[in-house]
DNA sequence: TAGTTTTATGAAAGCGCTTTCAGTTTAGCA
DNA sequence: TGCTAAACTGAAAGCGCTTTCATAAAACTA
């Protein structure tokens, strides 16, 4: 019992007595072939269990039915939720998703310089990454369809939110709740060149609205903390053990809000009675933990990115899209 | 200023004055070409900015440097953490990751029947999915390297945990804490044919150890709840509002434990004073929320799966691996 | 220095499809 | 019945690489 080879299009041609062109046609343009021959071919296909090799197809057609996502920290909840949206849109369209995790500038550069030329994907979504001008141009010049999330470039599609307005919303809410001694915890000095700085804008908006209500955000109430758990906790600890701790903390992300809450629990500080906490993003966990937060529709941003990409791949002449997604405050139990 | 074409190997051959074979050689087996010619070729490559097209390469070499992951609920934290491990291992080896989200049996079947023949990936990781005998055989017969996570088949690699023992650990812990009226919340009747049933085993182990300590787990204290937030919360509500509520709840996953805690919060039930909660998995969130749980090393399972896959792709003669990962109890603040 | 290895290269045959182009039938119509 | 248009189909030319095989040149041997 010899192992039979995986059949190729020539095998099908042989057993159905037509040329390979016809096989290809019944697969890709069935209406262009006589119903009778089509039947014969199909039965041969079924009999042999023929499935066209994806690589060969991609090679001949110069498209891969695959799109890529370039992302840092791809396992952070907010990124995952974006990815969820991307996947939702892609699987409908029968596109595959390949993930390129980025953890250094070199990494990012390597990707942006090789991807458009290697041509192993049809389109690219770049999440929360600052790309250099020359890389953006390379993508554009080599006509690699791209959509940027949380970053913008005039020649590429992009989807973003108004972080400053996000800061406004938070401040407004806290003011309404009667807080006057508030603090901010977030990653305002990202050291990596490739990362972006939405957090600074959130802080800016926060400050602005506070100022307009004559509330000053003192320096000592602004603490730097990277996305990492350790740093967030230390920063939270610092804030919560000040001689005159704030009555409300705006954490620049829900994850960090959760860290604040964890530290508060250790210090027996009740939330929201003793201290209010508000996050940003509205990741799934925020609901689980009843964290008041600013919702940016993460799933939607991913879905939209994918849809824009697919539509431009299908029809490259369509205009560029620069989309700004709305933000809403979701009040739960921590403020 | 005409747009210059993306260069191919022929262009490089022309400008460096050698044949395409030589170009290919300096790229894939540099030591087989004279240092002097190599230098010339390399400078031509740099000058033109040549990068080999991935598809063409894949077509000629019959391997893609890409591995696939078949997974349900790919955005659930536990899956994401497994993926994190996979990605960590792959990016070292310069392999790409493509994700195939599965949400129905048809979906799964379609994948398992076409993937091995389409040959657009070199290897496959199947997470928490029950695959049918014939599909497993197809994968094996078409020599598509595969590793199964949380499921087993004699002809394929697999990685699993001892869910029964997990149940034992939970029961033991609760008994030591002095609980005698305990409950179980989990997805014990998954309706989807393609999903697997580790939760039943956890319940079984839980029961066994309780029984050996003469504690009976009453029917009314075993509640069914799917992975969905709504159902988990309803089930939790039911349990917490019984006339004689349990003093401890074993939730079959951390996410569900979080739901229980959320409901408890609403009902002003203090944890752990009024009621203990223990989860399963030890996802990142468990630490954030200080949930006592059973740790199964999710990241590690993913990393291991990828490593096994890569090693077998490189050396198909290596023996199959059937690995069982250890479980440990992590005590935090909810018990 | 003739004979034998070794090293370096190019020609050409794949890899398995899609698609254009031209030729052959068949159908449509007066 | 003769002529034109429409419908099918096959040959062949890509797509852009890798790799085998043969050959030529260089390097050793005795």
XYZ file of C-alpha atoms in Angstrom, chain B residues 84-243:
160
model
C 2.023 34.616 24.444
C 4.156 31.569 25.080
C 3.827 30.435 21.504
C 4.868 33.793 20.162
C 7.834 33.954 22.492
C 9.155 30.684 21.140
C 8.385 31.435 17.521
C 9.873 34.843 17.260
C 13.188 33.493 18.430
C 13.099 31.001 15.609
C 11.969 33.516 13.045
C 8.681 31.839 12.396
C 5.462 33.687 11.775
C 2.264 32.969 13.605
C -1.100 32.779 11.941
C -4.255 32.516 13.944
C -7.281 30.523 12.935
C -10.193 31.351 15.186
C -12.681 28.511 15.483
C -16.285 29.048 16.378
C -18.091 26.053 15.041
C -17.538 22.424 14.225
C -17.809 23.164 10.526
C -15.121 25.734 10.922
C -12.865 23.281 12.661
C -13.513 20.569 10.126
C -12.904 22.908 7.252
C -9.576 23.839 8.740
C -8.371 20.374 9.588
C -9.292 19.079 6.180
C -7.792 21.848 4.120
C -4.768 22.903 6.120
C -2.651 19.822 5.654
C -3.208 19.914 1.908
C -3.075 23.614 1.259
C 0.345 23.610 2.824
C 0.358 27.203 3.750
C 1.856 26.519 7.139
C 4.603 24.213 8.307
C 3.060 23.184 11.564
C -0.087 23.433 13.610
C -0.954 23.944 17.246
C -4.488 23.017 18.180
C -5.665 24.476 21.446
C -8.440 23.098 23.575
C -10.285 21.564 20.707
C -11.548 18.031 20.358
C -10.675 16.836 16.897
C -12.229 13.830 15.294
C -10.316 10.674 14.660
C -10.397 11.057 10.919
C -9.119 14.614 11.104
C -6.311 13.591 13.386
C -5.387 10.866 10.948
C -5.534 13.200 8.021
C -3.110 15.513 9.749
C -0.850 12.626 10.535
C -1.073 10.984 7.122
C -0.355 14.170 5.268
C 2.519 14.692 7.657
C 1.396 18.022 8.972
C 3.301 18.413 12.200
C 0.809 19.047 14.968
C 0.691 19.535 18.684
C -2.495 19.309 20.637
C -3.062 21.250 23.814
C -5.599 19.944 26.309
C -6.484 17.041 24.083
C -4.714 13.885 23.112
C -4.268 11.568 20.179
C -1.784 8.702 19.946
C -0.346 9.834 16.621
C 0.099 13.496 17.508
C 2.122 15.411 20.074
C 0.222 16.776 22.997
C 0.461 18.847 26.116
C -2.021 18.582 28.916
C -2.620 18.949 32.610
C -4.182 16.651 35.158
C -7.516 18.301 35.720
C -8.594 15.679 38.216
C -5.591 16.447 40.342
C -6.493 20.111 40.026
C -9.832 19.291 41.626
C -8.035 17.422 44.360
C -5.841 20.397 45.146
C -8.800 22.725 45.430
C -10.722 20.411 47.694
C -7.728 19.799 49.894
C -7.169 23.508 50.310
C -10.784 24.223 51.132
C -10.892 21.398 53.627
C -7.785 22.678 55.339
C -9.473 26.026 55.611
C -12.272 24.339 57.441
C -15.003 24.544 54.855
C -17.643 21.883 54.814
C -20.412 23.446 52.742
C -18.826 24.040 49.372
C -20.071 24.664 45.877
C -18.906 24.271 42.325
C -19.538 26.606 39.422
C -18.427 25.742 35.939
C -19.163 24.687 32.425
C -19.855 21.018 32.852
C -22.085 20.507 29.880
C -20.477 22.186 26.930
C -22.942 21.915 24.091
C -20.429 22.391 21.297
C -19.115 19.160 19.957
C -15.770 20.644 19.178
C -15.017 21.919 22.659
C -13.400 19.778 25.291
C -14.437 18.962 28.820
C -11.635 19.589 31.240
C -14.075 21.131 33.651
C -15.829 17.863 34.265
C -12.565 16.359 35.369
C -11.925 19.219 37.728
C -15.302 18.639 39.276
C -14.632 14.944 39.515
C -11.351 15.443 41.342
C -13.012 17.999 43.579
C -15.737 15.547 44.524
C -13.336 12.697 45.112
C -11.234 14.501 47.645
C -14.248 15.980 49.375
C -15.757 12.521 49.633
C -12.595 11.127 51.136
C -13.005 13.716 53.883
C -16.646 12.787 54.300
C -17.876 15.993 52.794
C -20.589 15.609 50.245
C -21.004 18.015 47.413
C -24.728 18.364 47.107
C -26.450 18.587 43.747
C -27.852 21.995 44.499
C -24.362 23.296 45.076
C -23.204 22.299 41.622
C -24.219 24.898 39.094
C -23.729 24.951 35.386
C -22.440 28.138 33.801
C -20.859 28.592 30.438
C -17.835 30.742 29.970
C -20.016 33.742 29.177
C -20.209 36.592 31.622
C -23.968 36.643 31.840
C -24.357 33.002 32.609
C -21.586 33.003 35.153
C -23.121 35.909 36.955
C -26.543 34.386 37.008
C -25.166 31.147 38.322
C -23.197 33.019 40.954
C -26.274 34.962 41.939
C -28.201 31.757 42.307
C -25.550 30.264 44.550
C -25.139 33.353 46.688
C -28.819 33.814 47.308
C -29.615 30.286 48.363
C -31.224 30.146 51.765
